[in-house]
Amino acid sequence: MAFLLRLVRHRSSAVGLLVLTLVLAAAILAPILYPQSPWRMVGRSFLEPYAMQRFPLGTDALGRDVLSGLLHGASVSLMIGFVSTLAALVIGVPLGAVAGYLGGRVDDLAMRFTELFQTIPSFALAIVIVAILQPSIYSIVLAIALVSWPPVTRLVRGEVMSLRSRDYVQAAITLGQTTPRIILGQVLPNTIVPIIVMGSLMIATAILLESSLSFLGLGDPNLMTWGYMVGAGRTRLIEAWWISFFPGIAIFLTVLALNLVGEGLSDALNPRLARER
Amino acid sequence: MIRFLLSRLLKGALVLFLIAIINFLLIRAAPGDPATVMAGEAGAADAVFLEQLRARFGLDRPLWEQLFLYLKGIATLDLGFSYRQNQTVASLIGDRLPATLLLTGTAFAVSLVLGILAARRVGRWSDTAITTAALFFYATPLFWIALMSQIVFALKLGVVPNVGYETIGAGHSGLWRALDIAHHLVLPAMTLGLFFTAIYARMMRASMLEVASFDYVRTARAKGVAPGIVTRRHIARNAILPVVTLAGLQAGQIVGGAVLTETVFAWPGIGRLMFEALAQRDYQVLLGVFFVSSAMVVLFNLVTDIVYSFVDPRIEVGA
């Protein structure tokens, strides 16, 4: 509770939290407000915003409701952002923990491997992976996870390295606990705070990545996404700006909100760092 | 010094080698037998032709031998053949590379200049404005900024061209052609430059603030050196080093930005080539661009490393 208070006291992160709640509400309410598929043609094409009361954000080239697409897109963005971040953590945390705890050769090898992945242009790699595996929600999540784990590994490794020399870890070693047990039971729980902070920022990056992939036509063909909507409106930009405009705003607000919350989390969970900034 | 150069070169070569292996594995993972795909692209798929293709590209040999052939090809700049465009992948990329280098180079320069300007005004309203703008651009999808600036500056105001590299059929040459290209470059370079600014302006600012707290800066001030000179000579010069290192490490982001910017503005670089290859599912070209852009990042890092060891004596040459 005190933690929540601290988070809200931070004005910008309170705003972020509010926006995020709205996006979440949109995702939850979409199937209730617009039970029909967002792909369905429901009106005349190229209706301007508020040309008809029924379509406050207008319709696109095929007469699909832009607002309906926007609301349905919210759940896709949040879901892909969250799941792919989780997947990246599943790759990055164990690797970083093992490298940082064992040190030496293992650490060296793990770090060279991480550097290799950091050198490869991440967006280009994501494009290639999705194109080769064919666009689907699974290939997109996999691609985003594969390009976003390296910073996690570096972070966890650094934390674990400094924790390893603490007295309570040394005590556990003396007591004869096995290495996996020490890593899981003593070390990793103490790295959770920075991982949460980084995770919230990674969700934002993942949402941007997903929208860029969808924009290039690499989205899941069954899902209405914000990136796809911007891309679809591209060819009729002059006559129908609203088709591309509103989804872009939605991406911007969501990503900004996640960044603000991430910064707020970092300050609230780690007051020492906040003062240094 | 020579040992340092050699070790860096060796490290770069090793990374390239590993990337080539990843690339090879990705090619194998592409849908369909490569021979069938090539035959389909060439428009003929009888059994004899398939066998010929397999023999020609060594697809009938064991995997490790194929890998060896592939690496040998890469060493001689042979990145495969695109049957769809009836050209070698290397020549397709070679044709498009200069446009990408021009675009990304200009954009990078724009972002550095803006970053330094931002950091010089720390604490004033312009600093707040730039920091806020950086946060804004950091959270905005690049392709969307590109589209919106296209609407405003090209389609509504008409001050710059909408898409393309130069005016088609204008027949300019020499200086006029350069000016025409520069005119087309404004919008894509500004868009991409602002995107980089979002990343680097914040870094540059933080780095400047850190350097400004050092003793020698206080000494310089105490000596009565003019504030402008302290900022430029004592702070900015030292603060830019870590930023450029980070820029080198993040050079991969530049490639991603180029794909999106070139796609929106129909800029004929390798990013646009990647988008076209994507639309046609031309995997040879797709992976060729992927490999070349990775190689460019490795090269860029190598160059910054080496330039740095000359510029900054604090960097351990022996390491």
Coordinates of C-alpha atoms in Angstrom, one line a residue:
Chain A
M1 CA 0.0 0.0 0.0
A2 CA 2.8 2.4 0.9
F3 CA 4.4 1.4 -2.3
L4 CA 1.3 2.3 -4.3
L5 CA 1.1 5.6 -2.5
R6 CA 4.7 6.4 -3.4
L7 CA 4.0 5.4 -7.0
V8 CA 1.0 7.7 -7.2
R9 CA 2.7 10.6 -5.5
H10 CA 5.0 10.7 -8.5
R11 CA 2.8 12.8 -10.6
S12 CA 3.9 11.7 -14.1
S13 CA 3.7 8.0 -13.2
A14 CA 0.2 8.6 -11.8
V15 CA -0.8 10.0 -15.2
G16 CA 0.8 6.9 -16.8
L17 CA -1.1 4.6 -14.6
L18 CA -4.3 6.3 -15.4
V19 CA -3.7 6.1 -19.2
L20 CA -2.7 2.4 -18.8
T21 CA -5.9 1.7 -16.9
L22 CA -7.9 3.3 -19.8
V23 CA -6.1 1.2 -22.4
L24 CA -6.8 -1.9 -20.3
A25 CA -10.4 -0.9 -20.0
A26 CA -10.6 -0.5 -23.8
A27 CA -9.2 -4.0 -24.2
I28 CA -11.7 -5.5 -21.8
L29 CA -14.7 -3.5 -23.1
A30 CA -14.0 -4.1 -26.8
P31 CA -15.8 -7.4 -27.1
I32 CA -18.8 -6.0 -25.1
L33 CA -19.1 -2.6 -26.9
Y34 CA -18.3 -4.1 -30.3
P35 CA -19.1 -7.8 -30.2
Q36 CA -18.8 -7.9 -34.0
S37 CA -15.4 -8.6 -35.6
P38 CA -13.5 -5.4 -36.2
W39 CA -12.8 -6.7 -39.7
R40 CA -16.5 -6.5 -40.7
M41 CA -17.7 -3.8 -43.1
V42 CA -20.3 -1.9 -41.2
G43 CA -20.8 1.3 -43.2
R44 CA -19.9 3.4 -46.2
S45 CA -16.1 3.6 -46.8
F46 CA -14.0 6.8 -46.0
L47 CA -16.6 8.3 -43.5
E48 CA -14.9 11.2 -41.7
P49 CA -14.9 11.2 -37.9
Y50 CA -18.4 12.1 -36.7
A51 CA -19.8 12.2 -40.2
M52 CA -22.2 9.7 -38.7
Q53 CA -22.9 9.4 -35.0
R54 CA -22.3 5.7 -35.1
F55 CA -18.7 6.1 -36.2
P56 CA -17.0 8.7 -34.0
L57 CA -13.6 8.0 -35.5
G58 CA -14.8 7.4 -39.0
T59 CA -14.5 4.3 -41.3
D60 CA -11.6 3.0 -43.4
A61 CA -11.3 2.1 -47.1
L62 CA -13.4 -1.0 -46.7
G63 CA -16.1 0.6 -44.4
R64 CA -14.7 -0.9 -41.2
D65 CA -15.2 1.1 -38.0
V66 CA -12.0 2.7 -36.9
L67 CA -13.0 2.9 -33.2
S68 CA -13.9 -0.7 -33.1
G69 CA -10.5 -1.6 -34.6
L70 CA -8.8 0.7 -32.1
L71 CA -10.5 -1.0 -29.1
H72 CA -9.9 -4.5 -30.3
G73 CA -6.3 -3.6 -31.1
A74 CA -5.7 -2.6 -27.5
S75 CA -5.9 -6.1 -26.2
V76 CA -3.6 -7.4 -29.0
S77 CA -0.9 -4.8 -28.2
L78 CA -1.0 -5.3 -24.4
M79 CA -1.1 -9.1 -24.8
I80 CA 1.8 -9.3 -27.2
G81 CA 3.8 -6.7 -25.2
F82 CA 3.3 -8.6 -22.0
V83 CA 3.8 -12.2 -23.3
S84 CA 6.9 -11.4 -25.4
T85 CA 8.5 -9.6 -22.4
L86 CA 7.8 -12.6 -20.2
A87 CA 9.4 -14.8 -22.8
A88 CA 12.4 -12.6 -23.0
L89 CA 12.7 -12.7 -19.2
V90 CA 12.5 -16.5 -19.4
I91 CA 15.6 -16.5 -21.7
G92 CA 17.5 -13.6 -20.1
V93 CA 17.1 -14.2 -16.4
P94 CA 18.5 -17.7 -16.1
L95 CA 21.4 -17.0 -18.5
G96 CA 22.3 -13.9 -16.6
A97 CA 22.0 -15.6 -13.2
V98 CA 24.1 -18.5 -14.1
A99 CA 26.7 -16.3 -15.8
G100 CA 26.9 -13.9 -12.9
Y101 CA 27.0 -16.6 -10.2
L102 CA 29.4 -19.0 -11.8
G103 CA 31.7 -16.4 -13.3
G104 CA 34.9 -17.4 -15.1
R105 CA 34.6 -19.3 -18.4
V106 CA 30.9 -19.7 -18.3
D107 CA 30.4 -16.0 -17.7
D108 CA 32.8 -15.2 -20.5
L109 CA 31.0 -17.5 -23.0
A110 CA 27.6 -16.2 -22.0
M111 CA 28.7 -12.6 -22.3
R112 CA 30.2 -13.1 -25.8
F113 CA 26.9 -14.8 -26.8
T114 CA 24.9 -11.9 -25.4
E115 CA 27.2 -9.4 -27.2
L116 CA 26.7 -11.2 -30.5
F117 CA 22.9 -10.8 -30.2
Q118 CA 23.3 -7.2 -29.2
T119 CA 25.4 -6.5 -32.4
I120 CA 22.8 -8.0 -34.7
P121 CA 20.3 -5.3 -35.8
S122 CA 17.3 -6.3 -33.7
F123 CA 14.5 -5.1 -36.0
A124 CA 16.1 -6.7 -39.1
L125 CA 16.4 -10.0 -37.2
A126 CA 12.8 -9.7 -36.0
I127 CA 11.7 -9.1 -39.6
V128 CA 13.6 -12.1 -40.9
I129 CA 12.3 -14.5 -38.1
V130 CA 8.7 -13.5 -38.7
A131 CA 9.0 -13.7 -42.5
I132 CA 10.6 -17.2 -42.3
L133 CA 8.3 -18.7 -39.7
Q134 CA 5.2 -16.9 -41.4
P135 CA 3.4 -14.2 -39.5
S136 CA 1.4 -15.4 -36.6
I137 CA 1.0 -14.4 -33.0
Y138 CA 3.5 -17.1 -32.0
S139 CA 6.3 -16.1 -34.5
I140 CA 5.8 -12.4 -33.5
V141 CA 6.2 -13.2 -29.8
L142 CA 9.1 -15.4 -30.5
A143 CA 10.9 -12.8 -32.6
I144 CA 10.4 -10.0 -30.1
A145 CA 11.6 -12.2 -27.3
L146 CA 14.7 -13.3 -29.2
V147 CA 15.7 -9.7 -29.9
S148 CA 15.0 -8.3 -26.5
W149 CA 16.6 -10.6 -23.9
P150 CA 20.2 -9.4 -24.0
P151 CA 19.8 -6.3 -21.8
V152 CA 18.0 -8.6 -19.2
T153 CA 20.9 -11.0 -19.1
R154 CA 23.4 -8.1 -18.6
L155 CA 21.3 -6.6 -15.8
V156 CA 20.7 -9.9 -13.9
R157 CA 24.4 -10.8 -14.3
G158 CA 25.5 -7.5 -12.8
E159 CA 23.1 -7.8 -9.9
V160 CA 24.0 -11.5 -9.2
M161 CA 27.7 -10.7 -9.3
S162 CA 27.4 -8.1 -6.6
L163 CA 25.0 -10.3 -4.5
R164 CA 27.3 -13.3 -4.7
S165 CA 29.7 -11.9 -2.2
R166 CA 27.1 -10.9 0.4
D167 CA 27.3 -12.6 3.8
Y168 CA 24.0 -14.5 3.5
V169 CA 25.0 -16.1 0.3
Q170 CA 28.4 -17.1 1.7
A171 CA 26.5 -18.5 4.7
A172 CA 24.3 -20.6 2.4
I173 CA 27.4 -21.9 0.7
T174 CA 28.9 -22.8 4.1
L175 CA 25.7 -24.6 5.0
G176 CA 26.2 -26.8 2.0
Q177 CA 23.2 -25.7 -0.1
T178 CA 23.4 -26.7 -3.7
T179 CA 24.2 -24.1 -6.3
P180 CA 20.8 -24.2 -8.0
R181 CA 19.1 -23.8 -4.6
I182 CA 21.3 -20.8 -3.7
I183 CA 20.6 -19.1 -7.1
L184 CA 16.9 -19.7 -6.9
G185 CA 16.4 -19.2 -3.1
Q186 CA 18.9 -16.6 -2.1
V187 CA 20.1 -14.6 -5.1
L188 CA 17.3 -14.3 -7.6
P189 CA 14.6 -13.0 -5.2
N190 CA 16.9 -10.0 -4.6
T191 CA 17.1 -9.1 -8.3
I192 CA 13.3 -8.9 -8.7
V193 CA 13.0 -5.1 -8.3
P194 CA 15.3 -4.1 -11.2
I195 CA 13.8 -6.9 -13.3
I196 CA 10.3 -5.5 -12.7
V197 CA 11.4 -2.0 -13.7
M198 CA 13.2 -3.2 -16.8
G199 CA 10.2 -5.4 -17.7
S200 CA 7.8 -2.5 -17.7
L201 CA 10.0 -0.6 -20.1
M202 CA 10.4 -3.7 -22.2
I203 CA 6.7 -4.0 -22.6
A204 CA 6.7 -0.5 -24.1
T205 CA 9.5 -1.4 -26.6
A206 CA 7.8 -4.7 -27.5
I207 CA 4.5 -2.8 -28.3
L208 CA 6.5 -0.5 -30.6
L209 CA 8.2 -3.5 -32.2
E210 CA 5.0 -5.3 -32.8
S211 CA 3.4 -2.2 -34.3
S212 CA 6.3 -1.8 -36.7
L213 CA 6.1 -5.4 -37.8
S214 CA 2.4 -5.1 -38.4
F215 CA 2.9 -1.9 -40.2
L216 CA 5.2 -3.7 -42.7
G217 CA 2.6 -6.3 -43.2
L218 CA 4.1 -8.9 -40.8
G219 CA 1.2 -8.9 -38.3
D220 CA -0.9 -11.9 -37.5
P221 CA -3.5 -11.9 -40.4
N222 CA -6.3 -12.8 -38.0
L223 CA -5.7 -10.0 -35.5
M224 CA -6.7 -6.3 -35.9
T225 CA -3.6 -4.4 -34.6
W226 CA -2.8 -0.7 -34.4
G227 CA 0.3 -1.1 -36.6
Y228 CA -1.7 -2.8 -39.3
M229 CA -4.3 0.0 -39.2
V230 CA -1.7 2.7 -39.7
G231 CA -0.2 0.7 -42.6
A232 CA -3.6 0.1 -44.2
G233 CA -4.4 3.9 -44.1
R234 CA -1.1 4.8 -45.7
T235 CA -2.1 4.7 -49.3
R236 CA -5.0 7.1 -48.8
L237 CA -3.3 9.5 -46.5
I238 CA -4.5 12.8 -48.1
E239 CA -8.2 11.9 -48.3
A240 CA -8.5 9.9 -45.1
W241 CA -5.9 10.9 -42.6
W242 CA -7.9 9.6 -39.7
I243 CA -7.4 6.0 -40.6
S244 CA -3.6 6.2 -39.8
F245 CA -3.8 9.1 -37.3
F246 CA -5.8 7.5 -34.4
P247 CA -4.0 4.2 -34.1
G248 CA -0.7 6.0 -34.0
I249 CA -2.0 8.2 -31.1
A250 CA -3.1 5.0 -29.4
I251 CA 0.4 3.4 -29.7
F252 CA 2.0 6.7 -28.5
L253 CA -0.2 7.0 -25.4
T254 CA 0.3 3.4 -24.4
V255 CA 4.0 3.4 -24.9
L256 CA 4.4 6.7 -23.1
A257 CA 2.3 5.6 -20.2
L258 CA 4.4 2.4 -19.8
N259 CA 7.6 4.5 -19.8
L260 CA 6.2 6.9 -17.2
V261 CA 5.0 4.0 -15.0
G262 CA 8.4 2.3 -15.4
E263 CA 10.3 5.4 -14.3
G264 CA 7.9 5.8 -11.4
L265 CA 8.3 2.2 -10.4
S266 CA 12.1 2.6 -10.5
D267 CA 11.8 5.6 -8.2
A268 CA 9.3 4.0 -5.9
L269 CA 11.0 0.7 -5.5
N270 CA 14.5 2.1 -5.3
P271 CA 14.5 5.5 -3.5
R272 CA 18.2 5.6 -3.4
L273 CA 18.5 5.7 -7.2
A274 CA 15.8 8.3 -7.3
R275 CA 17.8 10.7 -5.2
E276 CA 20.8 10.2 -7.4
R277 CA 19.0 11.2 -10.5
Chain B
M1 CA 49.2 -0.8 -30.9
I2 CA 49.4 -3.4 -33.7
R3 CA 48.4 -6.1 -31.2
F4 CA 45.4 -4.0 -30.3
L5 CA 44.4 -3.5 -33.9
L6 CA 44.8 -7.2 -34.6
S7 CA 42.8 -8.3 -31.7
R8 CA 40.0 -6.0 -32.6
L9 CA 40.0 -7.1 -36.2
L10 CA 40.0 -10.7 -35.1
K11 CA 37.1 -10.1 -32.8
G12 CA 35.1 -8.4 -35.6
A13 CA 35.9 -11.3 -38.0
L14 CA 34.7 -13.8 -35.4
V15 CA 31.4 -12.0 -34.9
L16 CA 30.9 -11.8 -38.7
F17 CA 31.6 -15.5 -38.9
L18 CA 29.0 -16.3 -36.3
I19 CA 26.4 -14.0 -37.9
A20 CA 27.1 -15.8 -41.2
I21 CA 26.3 -19.1 -39.5
I22 CA 23.1 -17.8 -38.0
N23 CA 22.2 -16.5 -41.5
F24 CA 22.9 -19.9 -43.0
L25 CA 20.7 -21.6 -40.5
L26 CA 17.9 -19.1 -41.1
I27 CA 18.1 -19.8 -44.8
R28 CA 17.7 -23.5 -44.1
A29 CA 14.7 -22.7 -41.9
A30 CA 13.0 -20.8 -44.7
P31 CA 9.8 -22.5 -45.9
G32 CA 10.2 -25.1 -48.6
D33 CA 13.3 -26.7 -50.1
P34 CA 15.5 -23.9 -51.4
A35 CA 15.6 -25.6 -54.9
T36 CA 11.8 -25.7 -55.1
V37 CA 11.6 -22.1 -54.1
M38 CA 14.2 -21.0 -56.6
A39 CA 12.5 -23.1 -59.3
G40 CA 9.2 -21.5 -58.5
E41 CA 10.7 -18.1 -58.7
A42 CA 12.3 -18.9 -62.0
G43 CA 8.9 -20.2 -63.2
A44 CA 9.9 -23.8 -64.0
A45 CA 9.6 -26.7 -61.7
D46 CA 10.2 -30.0 -63.5
A47 CA 12.3 -32.7 -61.8
V48 CA 15.3 -32.4 -64.0
F49 CA 15.6 -28.6 -63.4
L50 CA 15.3 -29.2 -59.7
E51 CA 18.1 -31.7 -59.7
Q52 CA 20.2 -29.3 -61.7
L53 CA 19.5 -26.5 -59.2
R54 CA 20.4 -28.8 -56.3
A55 CA 23.7 -29.8 -57.9
R56 CA 24.5 -26.2 -58.8
F57 CA 24.0 -24.9 -55.4
G58 CA 25.3 -27.9 -53.6
L59 CA 22.0 -28.7 -52.0
D60 CA 22.5 -32.5 -52.5
R61 CA 25.6 -32.5 -50.3
P62 CA 25.7 -32.9 -46.5
L63 CA 24.8 -29.8 -44.3
W64 CA 28.3 -29.0 -43.1
E65 CA 29.6 -29.0 -46.7
Q66 CA 26.8 -26.6 -47.6
L67 CA 27.7 -24.4 -44.7
F68 CA 31.3 -24.4 -46.0
L69 CA 30.2 -23.5 -49.5
Y70 CA 28.0 -20.7 -48.1
L71 CA 30.8 -19.3 -46.0
K72 CA 33.1 -19.5 -49.0
G73 CA 30.6 -17.6 -51.0
I74 CA 30.3 -14.9 -48.4
A75 CA 34.0 -14.5 -48.3
T76 CA 33.9 -13.6 -52.0
L77 CA 30.9 -11.3 -51.5
D78 CA 28.6 -13.9 -53.1
L79 CA 25.3 -13.6 -51.2
G80 CA 23.2 -15.7 -53.5
F81 CA 20.9 -15.0 -56.5
S82 CA 17.5 -13.5 -56.7
Y83 CA 15.5 -15.3 -59.4
R84 CA 12.7 -12.9 -58.9
Q85 CA 14.8 -9.9 -59.8
N86 CA 17.2 -11.9 -62.0
Q87 CA 20.2 -10.3 -60.3
T88 CA 22.8 -11.3 -57.8
V89 CA 21.8 -10.3 -54.2
A90 CA 25.2 -8.6 -53.9
S91 CA 24.6 -6.3 -56.9
L92 CA 21.0 -5.5 -55.7
I93 CA 22.4 -4.5 -52.3
G94 CA 25.4 -2.7 -53.8
D95 CA 23.0 -0.5 -55.9
R96 CA 21.0 0.5 -52.9
L97 CA 23.7 0.9 -50.3
P98 CA 24.8 4.5 -51.1
A99 CA 21.3 5.9 -50.6
T100 CA 21.1 4.2 -47.2
L101 CA 24.5 5.5 -46.2
L102 CA 23.5 9.0 -47.2
L103 CA 20.3 8.9 -45.3
T104 CA 21.6 7.3 -42.1
G105 CA 24.7 9.4 -42.1
T106 CA 22.8 12.7 -42.4
A107 CA 20.2 11.6 -39.8
F108 CA 23.0 10.7 -37.4
A109 CA 24.6 14.1 -37.9
V110 CA 21.3 15.8 -37.3
S111 CA 20.8 13.9 -34.0
L112 CA 24.3 14.6 -32.7
V113 CA 24.0 18.4 -33.4
L114 CA 20.6 18.5 -31.8
G115 CA 21.8 16.5 -28.8
I116 CA 24.7 18.9 -28.2
L117 CA 22.5 21.9 -28.5
A118 CA 20.1 20.3 -26.0
A119 CA 22.8 19.5 -23.5
R120 CA 24.3 23.0 -23.6
R121 CA 21.1 24.5 -22.1
V122 CA 20.7 22.2 -19.1
G123 CA 18.2 23.5 -16.6
R124 CA 16.7 26.2 -18.9
W125 CA 13.3 26.1 -20.5
S126 CA 14.8 24.9 -23.8
D127 CA 16.3 21.9 -21.9
T128 CA 12.9 21.0 -20.5
A129 CA 11.4 21.4 -24.0
I130 CA 14.0 19.2 -25.6
T131 CA 13.9 16.6 -22.9
T132 CA 10.1 16.4 -23.1
A133 CA 10.3 16.2 -26.9
A134 CA 12.8 13.4 -26.6
L135 CA 10.4 11.5 -24.4
F136 CA 7.6 12.2 -26.9
F137 CA 9.6 10.9 -29.9
Y138 CA 10.9 7.9 -27.9
A139 CA 7.3 6.7 -27.4
T140 CA 6.0 7.5 -30.9
P141 CA 6.2 4.9 -33.6
L142 CA 8.8 6.0 -36.2
F143 CA 6.6 5.0 -39.2
W144 CA 3.8 7.1 -37.8
I145 CA 6.0 10.2 -37.4
A146 CA 7.1 9.7 -40.9
L147 CA 3.6 9.5 -42.2
M148 CA 2.4 12.5 -40.3
S149 CA 5.4 14.7 -41.4
Q150 CA 4.6 13.5 -44.9
I151 CA 1.0 14.8 -44.6
V152 CA 2.0 18.1 -43.1
F153 CA 5.2 19.1 -44.9
A154 CA 4.9 17.4 -48.2
L155 CA 1.2 17.0 -48.9
K156 CA -0.4 20.1 -47.2
L157 CA 2.4 22.6 -47.2
G158 CA 4.3 21.3 -50.2
V159 CA 7.7 22.6 -49.1
V160 CA 9.5 19.3 -49.7
P161 CA 8.9 16.4 -52.0
N162 CA 6.6 13.6 -50.9
V163 CA 8.6 10.5 -51.8
G164 CA 11.6 9.4 -53.7
Y165 CA 15.3 10.1 -54.1
E166 CA 15.3 12.6 -57.0
T167 CA 12.9 14.2 -59.5
I168 CA 12.3 11.5 -62.1
G169 CA 12.9 12.6 -65.6
A170 CA 14.2 16.0 -64.6
G171 CA 17.5 15.3 -66.2
H172 CA 19.6 17.3 -63.7
S173 CA 23.3 16.7 -63.5
G174 CA 26.2 17.9 -61.3
L175 CA 25.3 20.4 -58.7
W176 CA 21.6 20.6 -59.6
R177 CA 21.2 16.9 -59.2
A178 CA 22.9 17.1 -55.8
L179 CA 20.6 19.9 -54.7
D180 CA 17.6 17.9 -56.0
I181 CA 18.7 14.9 -54.0
A182 CA 19.3 17.1 -50.9
H183 CA 15.8 18.5 -51.3
H184 CA 14.4 14.9 -51.3
L185 CA 16.6 14.0 -48.3
V186 CA 15.2 16.7 -46.0
L187 CA 12.1 14.9 -44.8
P188 CA 13.4 11.4 -44.3
A189 CA 16.7 12.6 -42.7
M190 CA 14.8 14.9 -40.3
T191 CA 12.4 12.1 -39.4
L192 CA 15.1 9.6 -38.8
G193 CA 17.3 12.2 -37.1
L194 CA 14.6 13.1 -34.6
F195 CA 14.2 9.4 -33.8
F196 CA 17.9 9.2 -33.0
T197 CA 17.7 12.4 -31.1
A198 CA 15.2 10.8 -28.8
I199 CA 17.8 8.2 -27.9
Y200 CA 21.0 10.3 -28.0
A201 CA 19.9 13.7 -26.7
R202 CA 19.0 12.1 -23.3
M203 CA 22.3 10.2 -23.2
M204 CA 24.3 13.3 -24.3
R205 CA 22.6 15.4 -21.6
A206 CA 23.4 12.9 -18.9
S207 CA 26.9 12.5 -20.1
M208 CA 27.5 16.3 -20.1
L209 CA 26.1 16.6 -16.6
E210 CA 28.4 13.9 -15.4
V211 CA 31.5 15.5 -16.9
A212 CA 30.5 18.9 -15.7
S213 CA 30.9 17.7 -12.1
F214 CA 34.6 16.8 -12.6
D215 CA 37.3 18.7 -10.8
Y216 CA 39.1 19.9 -13.9
V217 CA 35.9 21.7 -15.0
R218 CA 35.8 23.5 -11.7
T219 CA 39.5 24.3 -12.1
A220 CA 38.8 25.7 -15.6
R221 CA 36.0 27.9 -14.3
A222 CA 38.1 29.0 -11.3
K223 CA 40.9 30.0 -13.7
G224 CA 38.3 32.3 -15.4
V225 CA 37.9 30.4 -18.7
A226 CA 34.9 31.8 -20.5
P227 CA 31.7 29.6 -19.9
G228 CA 31.2 28.9 -23.6
I229 CA 34.7 27.6 -24.0
V230 CA 34.3 25.4 -20.8
T231 CA 31.2 23.9 -22.3
R232 CA 32.7 23.3 -25.7
R233 CA 36.3 22.3 -24.9
H234 CA 36.2 20.8 -21.5
I235 CA 32.7 19.3 -21.2
A236 CA 31.3 18.5 -24.6
R237 CA 34.5 17.0 -26.0
N238 CA 34.8 14.5 -23.1
A239 CA 31.0 13.9 -22.9
I240 CA 30.7 12.9 -26.5
L241 CA 33.0 9.9 -26.2
P242 CA 30.6 7.6 -24.2
V243 CA 27.7 8.7 -26.4
V244 CA 29.4 7.7 -29.6
T245 CA 30.4 4.4 -28.1
L246 CA 26.8 3.7 -27.1
A247 CA 25.7 4.9 -30.6
G248 CA 28.1 2.3 -32.0
L249 CA 26.6 -0.4 -29.8
Q250 CA 23.1 0.6 -30.9
A251 CA 24.0 1.0 -34.6
G252 CA 21.6 -1.9 -35.1
Q253 CA 18.7 0.5 -34.3
I254 CA 19.8 2.7 -37.2
V255 CA 19.1 -0.2 -39.5
G256 CA 15.7 -0.7 -38.1
G257 CA 14.9 3.0 -38.4
A258 CA 16.1 3.0 -42.0
V259 CA 13.8 0.1 -43.0
L260 CA 10.7 2.1 -41.7
T261 CA 11.8 5.5 -43.0
E262 CA 12.8 4.2 -46.4
T263 CA 9.6 2.3 -46.7
V264 CA 7.4 5.4 -46.0
F265 CA 9.4 7.8 -48.2
A266 CA 10.2 5.3 -51.0
W267 CA 13.8 6.0 -50.4
P268 CA 15.7 3.6 -52.7
G269 CA 18.1 2.1 -50.0
I270 CA 18.6 -1.3 -48.6
G271 CA 15.8 -0.8 -46.1
R272 CA 13.3 -0.3 -48.9
L273 CA 14.9 -3.3 -50.6
M274 CA 14.2 -5.3 -47.5
F275 CA 10.5 -4.2 -47.5
E276 CA 10.2 -5.2 -51.2
A277 CA 11.8 -8.5 -50.6
L278 CA 9.4 -9.0 -47.8
A279 CA 6.3 -8.3 -50.0
Q280 CA 7.6 -10.8 -52.6
R281 CA 8.9 -13.3 -50.0
D282 CA 12.2 -13.2 -51.7
Y283 CA 14.2 -14.9 -48.9
Q284 CA 17.6 -14.7 -50.6
V285 CA 17.4 -10.9 -50.7
L286 CA 15.9 -10.6 -47.3
L287 CA 18.7 -12.6 -45.7
G288 CA 21.3 -10.8 -47.8
V289 CA 20.2 -7.5 -46.5
F290 CA 20.1 -8.9 -43.0
F291 CA 23.7 -10.1 -43.3
V292 CA 25.0 -6.9 -44.9
S293 CA 23.4 -4.7 -42.2
S294 CA 24.8 -6.8 -39.5
A295 CA 28.2 -6.6 -41.1
M296 CA 27.8 -2.8 -41.2
V297 CA 27.2 -2.7 -37.5
V298 CA 30.3 -4.8 -36.8
L299 CA 32.3 -2.6 -39.1
F300 CA 31.0 0.6 -37.4
N301 CA 31.9 -0.7 -34.0
L302 CA 35.3 -1.7 -35.1
V303 CA 35.9 1.8 -36.6
T304 CA 34.7 3.6 -33.4
D305 CA 36.9 1.3 -31.3
I306 CA 40.0 2.1 -33.3
V307 CA 39.3 5.8 -33.8
Y308 CA 38.8 6.1 -30.0
S309 CA 42.0 4.5 -29.1
F310 CA 43.7 7.3 -31.0
V311 CA 41.4 10.1 -29.8
D312 CA 41.2 9.2 -26.1
P313 CA 44.5 8.3 -24.5
R314 CA 42.6 7.0 -21.4
I315 CA 41.4 4.0 -23.4
E316 CA 43.8 1.1 -22.7
V317 CA 45.5 0.2 -25.9
G318 CA 47.0 -2.9 -24.5
A319 CA 43.7 -4.4 -23.5

